[in-house]
Every structure is written in structure tokens, then in C-alpha cells.
XYZ file of C-alpha atoms in Angstrom:
692
model
C 0.000 0.000 0.000
C 1.615 3.284 -1.122
C 1.581 6.481 0.939
C -1.436 8.047 -0.787
C -3.491 4.874 -0.429
C -2.467 4.557 3.203
C -3.650 8.086 3.902
C -6.947 7.501 2.080
C -7.507 4.201 3.891
C -6.779 5.683 7.321
C -9.040 8.654 6.566
C -11.838 6.264 5.574
C -11.540 4.293 8.819
C -11.529 7.468 10.904
C -14.602 8.720 9.081
C -16.352 5.363 9.557
C -15.818 5.518 13.315
C -17.008 9.139 13.371
C -20.070 8.243 11.315
C -20.834 5.338 13.647
C -20.757 7.665 16.650
C -23.364 9.776 14.859
C -25.743 7.096 13.647
C -25.715 4.802 16.703
C -27.876 7.154 18.857
C -30.074 7.759 15.816
C -30.526 4.032 15.333
C -31.450 3.569 19.009
C -34.070 6.314 18.621
C -35.551 4.503 15.633
C -35.550 1.221 17.544
C -37.361 2.861 20.467
C -39.918 4.409 18.103
C -40.504 1.054 16.414
C -41.137 -0.627 19.764
C -43.480 2.169 20.832
C -45.448 2.064 17.589
C -45.744 -1.706 17.828
C -47.215 -1.346 21.322
C -50.141 0.575 19.872
C -50.938 -2.011 17.225
C -50.858 -5.301 19.132
C -54.070 -6.551 20.706
C -52.793 -9.075 23.236
C -51.974 -7.775 26.711
C -49.023 -10.137 27.162
C -47.415 -9.054 23.901
C -47.998 -5.391 24.737
C -46.347 -5.816 28.149
C -43.381 -7.549 26.525
C -42.934 -4.632 24.122
C -43.162 -2.131 26.987
C -40.486 -4.086 28.858
C -38.234 -4.100 25.774
C -38.659 -0.333 25.337
C -38.113 0.614 28.981
C -35.110 -1.701 29.243
C -33.673 -0.068 26.125
C -34.070 3.355 27.761
C -32.141 2.161 30.798
C -29.289 0.606 28.804
C -29.104 3.145 25.980
C -25.825 4.781 27.040
C -24.151 1.449 27.801
C -25.188 0.000 24.458
C -23.756 3.041 22.681
C -20.416 3.027 24.484
C -19.971 -0.754 24.323
C -20.884 -0.946 20.641
C -18.503 1.869 19.660
C -15.713 0.250 21.677
C -16.301 -3.229 20.262
C -16.717 -1.944 16.707
C -13.374 -0.109 16.805
C -11.769 -3.224 18.264
C -13.371 -5.488 15.641
C -12.085 -3.267 12.821
C -8.519 -3.550 14.123
C -8.859 -7.305 14.653
C -10.173 -7.720 11.118
C -7.231 -5.757 9.724
C -4.711 -7.735 11.766
C -6.231 -11.006 10.576
C -6.397 -9.787 6.946
C -10.116 -10.307 6.739
C -10.665 -12.548 9.740
C -13.345 -11.605 12.208
C -15.091 -13.023 15.205
C -18.452 -12.386 13.542
C -19.962 -15.572 12.196
C -20.396 -15.907 8.458
C -22.776 -18.290 6.743
C -19.873 -20.069 5.040
C -18.268 -20.950 8.396
C -21.136 -22.906 9.965
C -20.437 -26.630 9.925
C -22.570 -29.646 10.710
C -20.139 -30.884 13.370
C -20.060 -27.486 15.035
C -23.844 -27.365 15.231
C -23.890 -30.686 17.062
C -21.594 -29.254 19.766
C -23.592 -26.058 20.299
C -25.793 -25.381 23.297
C -29.373 -24.178 22.958
C -28.410 -20.555 23.710
C -25.680 -20.630 21.060
C -28.148 -21.964 18.514
C -30.613 -19.207 19.355
C -27.904 -16.544 19.046
C -26.891 -18.005 15.693
C -30.493 -17.876 14.466
C -30.849 -14.263 15.601
C -27.597 -13.391 13.868
C -28.792 -15.008 10.639
C -32.012 -13.020 10.671
C -30.269 -9.710 11.350
C -27.652 -10.367 8.653
C -30.298 -11.163 6.063
C -32.315 -7.996 6.746
C -29.232 -5.763 6.853
C -27.820 -7.332 3.695
C -31.041 -6.666 1.792
C -30.913 -2.994 2.797
C -27.203 -2.215 2.405
C -25.844 -4.778 -0.051
C -25.725 -2.524 -3.118
C -23.763 0.188 -1.311
C -21.509 -2.392 0.368
C -20.615 -3.957 -2.988
C -19.542 -0.542 -4.288
C -17.540 0.163 -1.127
C -15.826 -3.241 -1.357
C -14.374 -2.356 -4.767
C -12.851 0.838 -3.356
C -11.650 -0.697 -0.076
C -9.954 -3.536 -1.955
C -8.251 -1.065 -4.282
C -7.046 1.252 -1.518
C -5.500 -1.750 0.269
C -3.511 -2.655 -2.833
C -5.626 -5.529 -4.173
C -6.036 -5.612 -7.946
C -9.170 -7.734 -7.645
C -12.075 -7.286 -5.237
C -11.726 -9.104 -1.924
C -14.898 -8.450 0.105
C -13.437 -10.172 3.159
C -10.659 -7.552 3.336
C -13.167 -4.769 4.030
C -12.989 -4.240 7.817
C -16.271 -2.291 7.717
C -18.392 -5.056 6.168
C -21.740 -5.926 7.715
C -20.460 -9.050 9.513
C -18.018 -6.913 11.490
C -20.641 -4.321 12.419
C -23.265 -6.893 13.398
C -20.713 -8.966 15.300
C -19.749 -5.924 17.391
C -23.401 -5.086 18.024
C -24.218 -8.665 19.064
C -21.247 -8.658 21.419
C -22.350 -5.354 22.965
C -25.949 -6.479 23.481
C -25.225 -10.037 24.605
C -22.960 -8.738 27.368
C -25.833 -6.907 29.058
C -27.724 -8.457 31.960
C -31.106 -8.396 30.261
C -33.688 -11.028 29.400
C -32.727 -12.906 26.187
C -36.276 -12.313 24.923
C -35.697 -8.555 25.243
C -32.418 -8.782 23.321
C -34.155 -10.794 20.634
C -36.857 -8.117 20.246
C -34.235 -5.375 19.939
C -32.514 -7.234 17.125
C -35.750 -8.167 15.384
C -37.266 -4.684 15.561
C -34.014 -2.818 14.880
C -32.631 -4.776 11.920
C -34.348 -2.710 9.216
C -33.210 0.593 10.722
C -29.676 -0.765 11.157
C -29.569 -1.707 7.483
C -30.684 1.785 6.540
C -27.981 3.440 8.643
C -25.269 1.197 7.177
C -26.586 1.881 3.687
C -26.100 5.627 4.212
C -22.681 5.182 5.841
C -21.369 2.945 3.048
C -22.568 5.403 0.400
C -20.893 8.280 2.270
C -17.577 6.411 2.573
C -17.641 5.472 -1.123
C -18.048 9.135 -2.051
C -15.158 10.031 0.237
C -12.784 7.474 -1.309
C -13.866 8.461 -4.807
C -13.140 12.091 -3.952
C -9.653 11.096 -2.807
C -8.949 9.619 -6.237
C -9.338 5.936 -5.360
C -10.354 3.855 -8.353
C -12.372 0.653 -7.804
C -10.748 -2.769 -8.044
C -12.066 -5.211 -10.607
C -13.861 -8.503 -10.240
C -12.182 -11.760 -11.170
C -14.521 -12.990 -13.876
C -14.186 -16.737 -14.276
C -15.050 -18.339 -17.578
C -17.938 -20.727 -17.284
C -16.782 -24.321 -17.721
C -17.659 -26.073 -20.942
C -19.084 -29.181 -19.404
C -20.954 -31.505 -21.678
C -24.080 -32.867 -20.100
C -23.985 -36.646 -19.734
C -26.718 -38.708 -21.324
C -29.879 -38.467 -19.308
C -30.428 -41.404 -17.052
C -33.775 -43.175 -16.885
C -36.287 -41.503 -14.619
C -36.388 -43.121 -11.172
C -39.303 -42.959 -8.808
C -36.913 -41.836 -6.086
C -35.456 -38.962 -8.082
C -34.643 -36.002 -5.896
C -36.053 -32.598 -6.702
C -35.711 -29.319 -4.879
C -39.387 -29.436 -3.933
C -38.924 -32.810 -2.300
C -36.108 -31.433 -0.184
C -37.474 -28.112 1.007
C -41.165 -27.498 0.662
C -43.068 -24.458 1.791
C -43.400 -25.935 5.307
C -39.881 -27.346 5.600
C -38.957 -28.526 9.104
C -35.250 -28.061 8.455
C -34.432 -25.135 10.740
C -31.293 -24.692 12.797
C -33.086 -25.387 16.058
C -34.824 -28.528 14.771
C -31.604 -29.842 13.221
C -29.695 -29.189 16.443
C -32.312 -30.987 18.529
C -32.230 -33.945 16.142
C -28.454 -34.206 16.382
C -28.310 -34.153 20.174
C -31.341 -36.459 20.558
C -33.113 -33.969 22.789
C -36.515 -33.565 21.177
C -39.666 -33.371 23.311
C -42.540 -35.773 22.775
C -45.119 -33.014 22.545
C -45.442 -29.507 21.169
C -42.932 -27.997 18.817
C -40.139 -30.260 20.004
C -41.202 -33.869 19.708
C -38.506 -36.186 20.995
C -37.075 -39.622 20.675
C -35.806 -39.265 24.253
C -32.306 -39.951 23.017
C -33.306 -43.378 21.684
C -32.568 -43.612 18.010
C -35.209 -46.268 17.532
C -38.108 -44.030 18.497
C -41.107 -44.049 16.220
C -41.709 -40.345 16.643
C -42.989 -38.867 13.370
C -41.140 -35.566 13.783
C -37.802 -37.315 14.253
C -38.371 -39.500 11.201
C -39.421 -36.545 9.081
C -36.391 -34.469 10.051
C -34.027 -37.386 9.427
C -35.651 -37.998 6.042
C -35.185 -34.331 5.115
C -31.495 -34.498 5.988
C -30.950 -37.712 4.017
C -32.822 -36.348 0.997
C -30.954 -33.048 1.034
C -27.633 -34.860 1.477
C -28.275 -37.077 -1.545
C -29.377 -34.082 -3.580
C -26.084 -32.316 -2.842
C -24.108 -35.438 -3.725
C -26.030 -35.842 -6.976
C -25.142 -32.248 -7.916
C -21.438 -32.730 -7.135
C -19.715 -32.639 -10.540
C -16.454 -33.929 -9.067
C -18.001 -37.392 -8.861
C -18.573 -39.496 -11.940
C -22.196 -39.354 -13.205
C -22.761 -43.087 -12.851
C -21.607 -43.071 -9.220
C -23.813 -40.084 -8.444
C -26.785 -41.906 -9.913
C -26.083 -45.076 -7.939
C -25.836 -43.083 -4.706
C -29.145 -41.432 -5.528
C -30.656 -44.864 -6.073
C -29.634 -45.761 -2.498
C -32.190 -43.268 -1.199
C -34.910 -45.829 -0.288
C -32.427 -47.886 1.741
C -31.001 -44.825 3.498
C -34.470 -43.497 4.294
C -35.387 -46.880 5.736
C -32.234 -46.830 7.860
C -33.028 -43.289 9.036
C -36.341 -44.497 10.456
C -34.536 -46.791 12.891
C -31.311 -44.781 13.246
C -32.184 -41.129 12.561
C -28.682 -39.836 13.267
C -26.579 -42.341 11.343
C -25.295 -39.655 8.963
C -23.780 -37.653 11.856
C -21.839 -40.604 13.306
C -18.538 -40.972 11.452
C -18.119 -44.495 12.832
C -21.533 -45.678 11.702
C -21.066 -48.351 8.980
C -23.576 -46.651 6.668
C -21.854 -43.274 7.016
C -18.440 -44.905 6.526
C -19.715 -46.674 3.413
C -20.876 -43.367 1.916
C -17.565 -41.733 2.841
C -15.573 -44.562 1.255
C -17.566 -44.609 -1.985
C -17.431 -40.841 -2.495
C -13.764 -40.568 -1.513
C -12.741 -43.296 -3.946
C -14.847 -41.770 -6.708
C -12.760 -38.598 -6.417
C -9.782 -40.603 -7.690
C -11.228 -40.659 -11.205
C -11.545 -37.842 -13.703
C -13.175 -39.898 -16.437
C -15.256 -43.030 -16.659
C -12.586 -44.324 -19.044
C -9.856 -44.144 -16.369
C -8.208 -47.497 -15.572
C -9.892 -49.115 -12.601
C -13.069 -47.078 -12.767
C -15.281 -49.693 -14.417
C -14.780 -52.396 -11.743
C -15.207 -49.763 -9.025
C -18.484 -48.520 -10.510
C -19.661 -52.101 -10.944
C -18.969 -52.837 -7.279
C -20.815 -49.688 -6.155
C -23.815 -50.721 -8.237
C -23.642 -54.130 -6.565
C -23.743 -52.436 -3.158
C -26.855 -50.517 -4.168
C -28.573 -53.688 -5.334
C -27.681 -55.485 -2.116
C -29.223 -52.660 -0.098
C -32.462 -52.525 -2.068
C -33.364 -56.127 -1.271
C -36.299 -56.285 1.152
C -35.701 -57.517 4.664
C -35.411 -56.431 8.288
C -31.644 -56.959 8.301
C -30.819 -53.768 6.378
C -28.662 -52.211 9.106
C -26.560 -55.372 9.399
C -25.701 -55.365 5.666
C -23.696 -52.155 5.804
C -20.705 -53.500 7.826
C -20.207 -56.437 5.451
C -20.531 -54.276 2.329
C -18.105 -51.755 3.819
C -15.552 -54.458 4.574
C -15.774 -55.865 1.042
C -15.352 -52.411 -0.498
C -12.411 -51.553 1.753
C -10.626 -54.788 0.912
C -11.154 -54.360 -2.819
C -9.779 -50.814 -2.756
C -6.692 -51.647 -0.683
C -3.325 -51.251 -2.356
C -1.785 -54.330 -3.906
C 1.074 -55.802 -1.820
C 3.761 -54.387 -4.109
C 2.070 -50.966 -4.077
C 1.788 -51.012 -0.290
C 5.460 -51.985 -0.051
C 6.451 -49.153 -2.402
C 4.415 -46.660 -0.406
C 5.995 -47.864 2.841
C 9.440 -47.400 1.326
C 8.507 -43.910 0.147
C 7.317 -42.893 3.622
C 10.432 -44.317 5.277
C 12.609 -42.509 2.747
C 10.908 -39.155 3.207
C 11.139 -39.402 6.999
C 14.881 -39.897 6.611
C 15.115 -36.975 4.179
C 13.289 -34.649 6.557
C 15.452 -35.739 9.479
C 18.635 -35.070 7.518
C 17.449 -31.741 6.115
C 16.373 -30.449 9.513
C 19.691 -31.496 11.018
C 21.458 -29.851 8.059
C 19.711 -26.582 8.911
C 21.098 -26.758 12.441
C 24.550 -27.567 11.084
C 24.342 -24.586 8.726
C 23.478 -22.348 11.668
C 26.523 -23.693 13.508
C 28.657 -22.697 10.532
C 27.135 -19.222 10.375
C 27.879 -18.689 14.063
C 31.651 -18.972 13.475
C 33.505 -15.670 13.715
C 35.438 -16.358 10.501
C 32.377 -17.352 8.437
C 31.447 -13.813 7.361
C 34.877 -13.108 5.904
C 34.871 -15.732 3.140
C 33.432 -15.328 -0.374
C 29.734 -15.983 -0.894
C 30.342 -19.077 -3.029
C 32.089 -20.738 -0.085
C 29.378 -19.718 2.365
C 26.681 -21.123 0.098
C 28.573 -24.386 -0.288
C 28.992 -24.769 3.462
C 25.354 -24.037 4.309
C 24.155 -26.179 1.413
C 25.881 -29.405 0.314
C 28.428 -29.507 3.139
C 25.768 -29.102 5.820
C 24.069 -32.147 4.260
C 27.345 -34.080 4.408
C 27.894 -33.308 8.091
C 24.247 -34.016 8.928
C 24.375 -37.436 7.260
C 27.642 -38.236 9.033
C 26.094 -37.399 12.389
C 23.034 -39.503 11.626
C 25.284 -42.432 10.686
C 27.199 -42.258 13.962
C 26.730 -45.168 16.407
C 23.730 -44.928 18.723
C 26.033 -44.208 21.655
C 26.561 -40.714 20.261
C 23.989 -37.957 20.012
C 23.213 -37.257 16.375
C 21.776 -33.880 17.299
C 24.532 -32.426 19.445
C 27.820 -34.205 19.158
C 30.029 -34.297 16.053
C 32.362 -36.733 17.753
C 31.949 -39.537 15.229
C 35.056 -39.985 13.098
C 33.539 -38.898 9.787
C 31.569 -36.064 11.343
C 34.710 -34.925 13.153
C 36.801 -34.889 9.970
C 34.126 -32.988 8.079
C 33.939 -30.259 10.730
C 37.668 -30.196 11.506
C 38.487 -28.926 8.015
C 36.417 -25.767 8.500
C 39.233 -23.598 9.942
C 41.583 -24.497 7.080
C 38.867 -24.182 4.417
C 37.697 -20.797 5.660
C 41.255 -19.505 6.121
C 42.433 -20.683 2.693
C 39.442 -18.999 1.026
C 40.507 -15.553 2.261
C 43.068 -14.002 -0.083
C 44.288 -11.481 2.463
C 44.969 -14.186 5.031
C 46.161 -17.101 2.881
C 48.569 -14.970 0.830
C 50.534 -14.143 3.986
C 51.385 -17.793 4.732
C 52.168 -19.769 1.586
C 53.753 -22.726 3.389
C 50.574 -23.318 5.382
C 48.484 -22.878 2.225
C 50.499 -25.513 0.362
C 50.186 -27.861 3.326
C 46.418 -27.631 3.905
C 45.119 -27.593 0.320
C 45.474 -31.345 -0.451
C 43.774 -32.417 2.788
C 40.946 -29.927 2.394
C 40.197 -30.971 -1.186
C 40.462 -34.687 -0.371
C 38.090 -34.397 2.600
C 35.615 -32.327 0.604
C 35.557 -34.939 -2.171
C 35.186 -37.745 0.349
C 32.303 -36.029 2.119
C 30.376 -35.283 -1.050
C 30.898 -38.841 -2.275
C 29.529 -40.139 1.045
C 26.097 -38.774 0.129
C 26.525 -39.416 -3.612
C 26.284 -35.714 -4.297
C 26.404 -35.229 -8.094
C 29.907 -34.194 -9.163
C 28.611 -31.994 -11.953
C 26.774 -29.898 -9.357
C 29.853 -29.431 -7.182
C 32.456 -28.912 -9.914
C 31.820 -25.177 -10.189
C 32.555 -24.781 -6.481
C 35.828 -26.697 -6.730
C 36.926 -24.617 -9.724
C 36.220 -21.424 -7.790
C 37.942 -22.720 -4.648
C 41.068 -23.732 -6.545
C 41.032 -20.339 -8.238
C 41.038 -18.669 -4.827
C 43.916 -20.865 -3.700
C 45.915 -20.091 -6.843
C 45.311 -16.367 -6.447
C 46.425 -16.493 -2.817
C 49.568 -18.389 -3.759
C 50.539 -16.035 -6.597
C 49.741 -12.689 -5.000
C 52.602 -10.596 -3.664
C 50.469 -7.911 -1.981
C 49.187 -8.705 1.477
C 46.930 -5.641 1.445
C 44.103 -7.413 -0.349
C 40.672 -5.784 -0.112
C 38.398 -8.045 1.848
C 35.019 -9.026 0.445
C 32.054 -7.070 1.750
C 30.537 -8.527 4.921
C 27.733 -11.031 4.600
C 25.121 -8.411 5.403
C 25.801 -6.860 1.996
C 25.559 -10.155 0.130
C 22.284 -12.012 -0.085
C 22.517 -15.732 0.617
C 20.004 -18.085 -0.874
C 17.789 -20.066 1.476
C 19.053 -23.530 2.259
C 17.395 -25.851 -0.240
C 16.281 -29.306 0.882
C 18.382 -31.977 -0.772
C 17.416 -35.508 -1.639
C 19.633 -38.379 -2.744
C 18.988 -39.701 -6.288
C 18.066 -43.127 -4.899
C 15.776 -41.467 -2.358
C 14.166 -39.479 -5.157
C 13.520 -42.672 -7.103
C 12.101 -44.501 -4.083
C 9.652 -41.692 -3.278
C 8.701 -40.420 -6.749
C 10.272 -37.083 -5.884
C 9.561 -34.006 -8.013
C 12.522 -31.640 -8.180
C 11.964 -28.134 -6.794
C 13.683 -26.623 -9.840
C 11.053 -28.188 -12.093
C 8.229 -27.164 -9.762
C 9.435 -23.536 -9.809
C 9.315 -23.372 -13.600
C 6.733 -20.960 -14.972
C 6.890 -22.462 -18.476
C 4.990 -25.593 -17.493
C 1.216 -25.831 -18.157
C -1.180 -24.671 -15.460
C -4.832 -25.156 -14.570
C -7.438 -22.664 -15.675
C -10.522 -21.802 -13.619
C -12.810 -23.575 -16.067
C -13.522 -26.879 -14.361
C -16.428 -27.425 -11.958
C -15.680 -27.378 -8.257
C -17.964 -27.358 -5.252
C -16.051 -24.439 -3.702
C -14.407 -21.523 -5.455
C -10.696 -22.302 -5.895
C -9.724 -18.727 -5.054
C -11.581 -19.060 -1.747
C -9.775 -22.303 -0.954
C -6.357 -20.776 -1.676
C -7.167 -17.707 0.409
C -8.352 -19.906 3.280
C -5.114 -21.896 3.154
C -3.005 -18.730 3.098
C -5.039 -17.223 5.946
C -4.349 -20.277 8.113
C -0.697 -20.381 6.977
C -0.948 -24.053 6.170
C -0.500 -26.310 3.206
C -3.106 -28.883 2.257
C -4.073 -31.551 4.767
C -3.758 -35.332 4.521
C -6.714 -36.826 2.654
C -7.001 -33.928 0.208
C -7.531 -34.788 -3.461
C -5.675 -32.654 -5.999
C -5.023 -32.320 -9.701
C -1.325 -31.788 -10.411
C 0.471 -31.263 -13.707
C 2.909 -34.140 -14.084
C 4.837 -35.131 -17.194
C 2.805 -32.739 -19.321
C -0.661 -33.824 -18.255
C -2.941 -33.472 -15.225
C -2.808 -36.259 -12.680
C -5.441 -36.871 -9.990
C -3.813 -37.813 -6.687
C -4.496 -37.805 -2.963
C -2.206 -36.484 -0.252
C -1.751 -39.661 1.774
C 1.109 -38.637 4.067
C 2.855 -35.531 5.368
C 6.098 -35.617 7.335
C 6.000 -34.772 11.062
C 7.264 -31.231 10.436
C 5.299 -30.695 7.203
C 8.392 -30.330 5.037
C 7.795 -33.397 2.836
C 4.539 -34.528 1.201
C 3.571 -37.829 -0.405
C 0.735 -38.100 -2.923
C -0.748 -41.335 -4.239
C -2.485 -41.577 -7.609
C -5.435 -43.852 -8.338
C -3.082 -46.426 -9.860
C -0.990 -46.535 -6.673
C 1.852 -44.443 -8.081
C 3.692 -42.292 -5.521
C 4.576 -38.645 -6.029
C 6.470 -36.613 -3.431
C 7.679 -33.042 -3.046
C 8.988 -30.564 -0.515
C 6.901 -27.843 1.130
C 8.682 -25.348 -1.095
C 7.772 -27.334 -4.196
C 4.156 -27.657 -3.075
C 3.903 -23.918 -2.443
C 5.330 -23.206 -5.905
C 2.845 -25.518 -7.587
C -0.024 -23.836 -5.757
C 1.247 -20.343 -6.565
C 1.646 -21.178 -10.270
C -1.749 -22.942 -10.537
C -0.056 -26.209 -11.416
C -1.615 -27.959 -8.450
C -5.266 -27.446 -7.638
C -7.270 -28.766 -4.730
C -10.238 -30.821 -5.882
C -11.564 -31.698 -2.423
C -10.067 -30.707 0.915
C -13.064 -32.020 2.852
C -15.065 -35.201 2.509
C -17.953 -35.097 0.047
C -20.383 -36.174 2.774
C -18.954 -33.579 5.170
C -19.485 -30.834 2.610
C -23.038 -31.986 1.906
C -23.883 -31.985 5.617
C -22.274 -28.572 6.099
C -24.497 -27.283 3.319
C -27.495 -28.719 5.154
C -26.506 -26.779 8.283
C -26.195 -23.605 6.221
C -29.577 -24.218 4.580
C -31.102 -24.707 8.029
C -29.598 -21.376 9.041
C -31.130 -19.710 5.988
C -34.505 -21.269 6.757
C -34.230 -20.032 10.338
C -33.400 -16.516 9.179
C -36.702 -16.431 7.293
C -38.679 -17.278 10.404
C -40.672 -14.774 12.371
């Protein structure tokens, strides 16, 4: 962010806080008026008394609400900036099925209230917020619009307001009325503030950022399948009187429904015949299958087979209405296994797909057979599927070798980093030429690290260099560093002549001990011998020393892997992964989540992809579908396995380069069933936000 943008951005934030101080009392006045007007229109005495209580309580807490909201809003803006878009305010995209199951009743109610307020405010202020987002993204230095980088967005404002109100010692029903009656006025105030701030930024010369328009994928529709009586339609999932609200879904998950009234219960017994429980479970199963059927990452035939399992899954839900939420339930595990394996294929012509699809169809047929033993069929079918998808013995052996190899590589590279730091800590290290420093912190650190690892167990590989090879490889440092300094070596030719043979011999021996390629080290030896020759021939001791290390940039220590290790683990060289001339993925293929959002989420959490993630990676000139099956303990080495069992490994640096250059793209970083259930939780939230 340049100076002018910084000034404009800071001025905008100051104006936003000033504007908020102005409109907050105005909003409270409008809320009070709305409550008062409502009092005169309601007929019931109880409702009228409740409105009077809400209004009088608001009068008593008015000043505290104002001061707390302004304080929390200013704090939330700074937190959002520090987190580069993160905020404590809940967003629709963050609600997960698992999280809902762990919530308490009060948390669920707060979440419902938040959803309703956000929807009303969004309807009122969305147009002005969209315009402000383009300017706020631009002034922060983003070429493309990033709505989450706007620290003044509605989620931040509403989150601060909810925090201010929830911290008051007032009846939750009163708080709920404030939010319900004040949402429209709040949206109007934010609409005016956003428009005002946009005019201010425009007047300061800020030009709006653009939107990243993604070309629609050219996806050919598969041949239409025969119509099934169990076909899922939107109407069958969510009708006009859908029961799928956040509160109902939460009560279903925790098994805490009441037998009468609005909360019928199965009393925690999954086998209850309660109609409400069965209906809710059926809605979840139907919605889940609908989401799976729409998931273009799965092959069409597999999606259709899963849809055809609907009668069996609905029957199971009648006796076990929470099977889909239990990750250890055989039926849930079967769905997870089928969908996860289906992600391994990009085409129905891929090797291995036909027998897999045939087996999945066999599972569906086994489940559709009538009988009271349906629940007991799932464990057997799961076991058969798991066994059939297991790696062949030779593939399992190759994968085991790859993992063992990469563990050794990480251990050596991490030890080499510590060795390099030991070298840098020497007082004479800074005085030698950069080529020598880079050699010592690169290949030679690997040599010493391997020698320490190879020492007998009676020695400490981490701390002690007392093993014979490790000792020789560190003992040459004084002579190597001294002989590389022209000003020093030229003053003592006899010593120079004496140490050169031993230094060169030990260097060759050390590099050979790790099979370091001679063609990669030859340039260093030529330079080193040139330094020695210059020191021997010079007659002037007043040689200008090289600039100190602070003036010369050293390259980061690159992880190194032995050629045999590379072969055993399917290693992809970092130099190849850094190339920008290789093909890359375009944003034209269907994904359940926007790829830009996934990359931003990964960057925000400062993490690479997690084990279990499916990716497409450019390899040998074509895209390859693979799954991350192992990551080293310190996340410096990663092992991917393709559908055919082939291993592919890379360093963290190589992985980051592939991601940055769009040559590796995440296909699924969550389970297909998990994503479908998360979408159900979000739909329940939306349904709740539409309630009265």
C-alpha cells in the first residue's frame, strides 16, 4: 500500500468511526420508536407488556449500548485488519454440521438471531456495500475485489453489536426483540454510511478494483439417465413448510426432542417411532443425496447409484435417525468410502473405474433387497469395499518405502539446517566469499548431517560431532575458511600448500559419502582452486576483503534428496516445480467451492493442504489426480498417491510453488459427505433466518 493509499484508507476508517458515533444514537431512537409504535398495534396484553419491557429496558441501557458498541466496533475493525479479513463475527460459510452438534441451545438461538439480522441488513445495504468493497480492496492494494478484506463489512458491524448487546444483563427475549425490531433501521444506517464512505474514497482519487470474472466451464451434459421414482427434486427437499431449521436440526443431532409440542422427541433413543424425528431425518438424508447428486467432481454413474440408495437410506433413518452424523456408523463410513474413492477418477474411461463402478452398483442392489436386516448389511458391504480398494502388496510396499525414505530426508534436512546455523555462528564465516558460504550451508551441511546420523547410537546425532567422519568434516572448516581468504592465505604460503590437499580430499570424500552429483559441485571446486591459486601467486598482502555477509544475499538452504531417495519416493525436483513455463490449470472446471476461496483460506491459516485432500497436479505434461496420503512430522515433505498406486512426493517449497503457479489445484479438501452436511446446516440457518 503506497503512501497516498495509506492516507486515504486511514481517513476512511476514521470517518467510519465518526459516522458510527453519529448514527448509533439515531438508530437507538428509531428502535425505540418502532417498539413504541408496535405497542399501539398489538391486541394481546401479554405481547404489549413484553414490548413495553423491551422499550423501557432499552431506555435504561441506551448509554451502555452506545459506548460498548462503539468500543467493540473499533476493536473489531482492528482485529479484522490484523487477521487480513478474519473476524469473530460468524459468516454463513463458516457454519459446519459438526459445530452445530456441539452447540448449546443458547448458542443456537444466538446463531439464528444473527442469521435473521444479517439477512435484513444485507437486503438494505448490499448494493452500497458492494460498491464500497471495490474501493476498499483497491485502496489496500488488491487488484481484484476481496470483500473479506473490508474491515467495515456488515459481519463486522453486526458482530460488534451482538457482542455489545449479549454482554448486558437483560432477558434474552428482550435482546431478541431489539434485534428483530431494529434490523431494518440498522440496514438503513449502514446503507447511508457505506454510500458516504464510497463518495469520500472516490473524492480522494481511489479507483475501484475489478472482479475476477471466471469463464464458465464447458461441461458436456452426460446422457440423461432413466427416470427413477426416487429422483430427488428441490421441492422434495425443502417445501413451503420445511422442518429443516437450525433449532430442529440441532435438537435432532443431540437427541433432545420433546414428545409433545414444537419439540417432539425420541428421548435420546434412536429407535423411536416419533414422526417428527423421522421426518427431520428424512429431510437431511434427501438433502444430502441431492447435494451429492449435484457434485460434478463425482462421476455421473456413481452419483446416480448413490441417488438410487435413497430408499435404503431413508429406511435406515427411520430406525437410526442420526446415522449420517456418526462418522463411525457403517452406513456413514460406506458413503464416505464410496465418495472418496470416486474422487480418484476424472473420467469413466480411467483405468480401474469400471470395476469400481460395478462394485458400487452391486452395493446398491444389495441394499435394495427387502428384509429387516438392512442395518446389518452395511458393515459387510463396507468391509468388502475396503478390501477391494486396498493397495496391492507391491504398491503397499512401495508406499511404505517412500514414507520411510521421506522421513529420513526430513530428518537429515532439519539437522542440516542446524549444522548450517553452527557454521554461520563462526567468527570467521562472514569473511569468506559468498560461493564458499553457500557451499557450506548447502551441500556440506548435508554431508555433516548425514555423518552425524550415521554415527553409532552411543553418540547424540543432534549435538555431538564426535563420530570420526563427522569430526573430519567439521575439523576442516578452519583451514577451508582460512584458505578462502586471499588477504589471510597470501601471507602464509607454506601453510596454504600444506592444507590444500587435505581440504580438497576431505571435501571430495564427504560429497561422495552422500553421492552428491559431481557436476553440481564442480563449479565450487573450480572457484575454490582459483582462490587458492590467487592467494599463492599474489605478492600484496593488502588485499581488499570481500564485503561482509550483510551486503551479500545468501540463498535459502534448499532441501536436498539423494537420487536413490528421489527414485524410491517419486520425488519431483523443486527446480522443475518452480518453472513458470509448465502448463497450469485454468478456472474452467467445476468445483464445489471456489478455488480462489480455498487458496485464500489456506493462506489465511498459513498451512499447506491436509492429509486426505484430493488434488489435480500437472505431471509429465498432463494433469494427474492424486491424494495427499502422508505428510512428514514437520510438514516439510509430502507424499501423494495416484489412483493407480503411483507415488509422487515433493517438498513444502515445491508444493507452495505448484499452488502459486496454478499447477496444483485442490479438488476436495473435505469429505464429500462432510461438505453436503455442512451445506445442510447452512440451509437450516437460511430457513431459520426467514422465520418470524
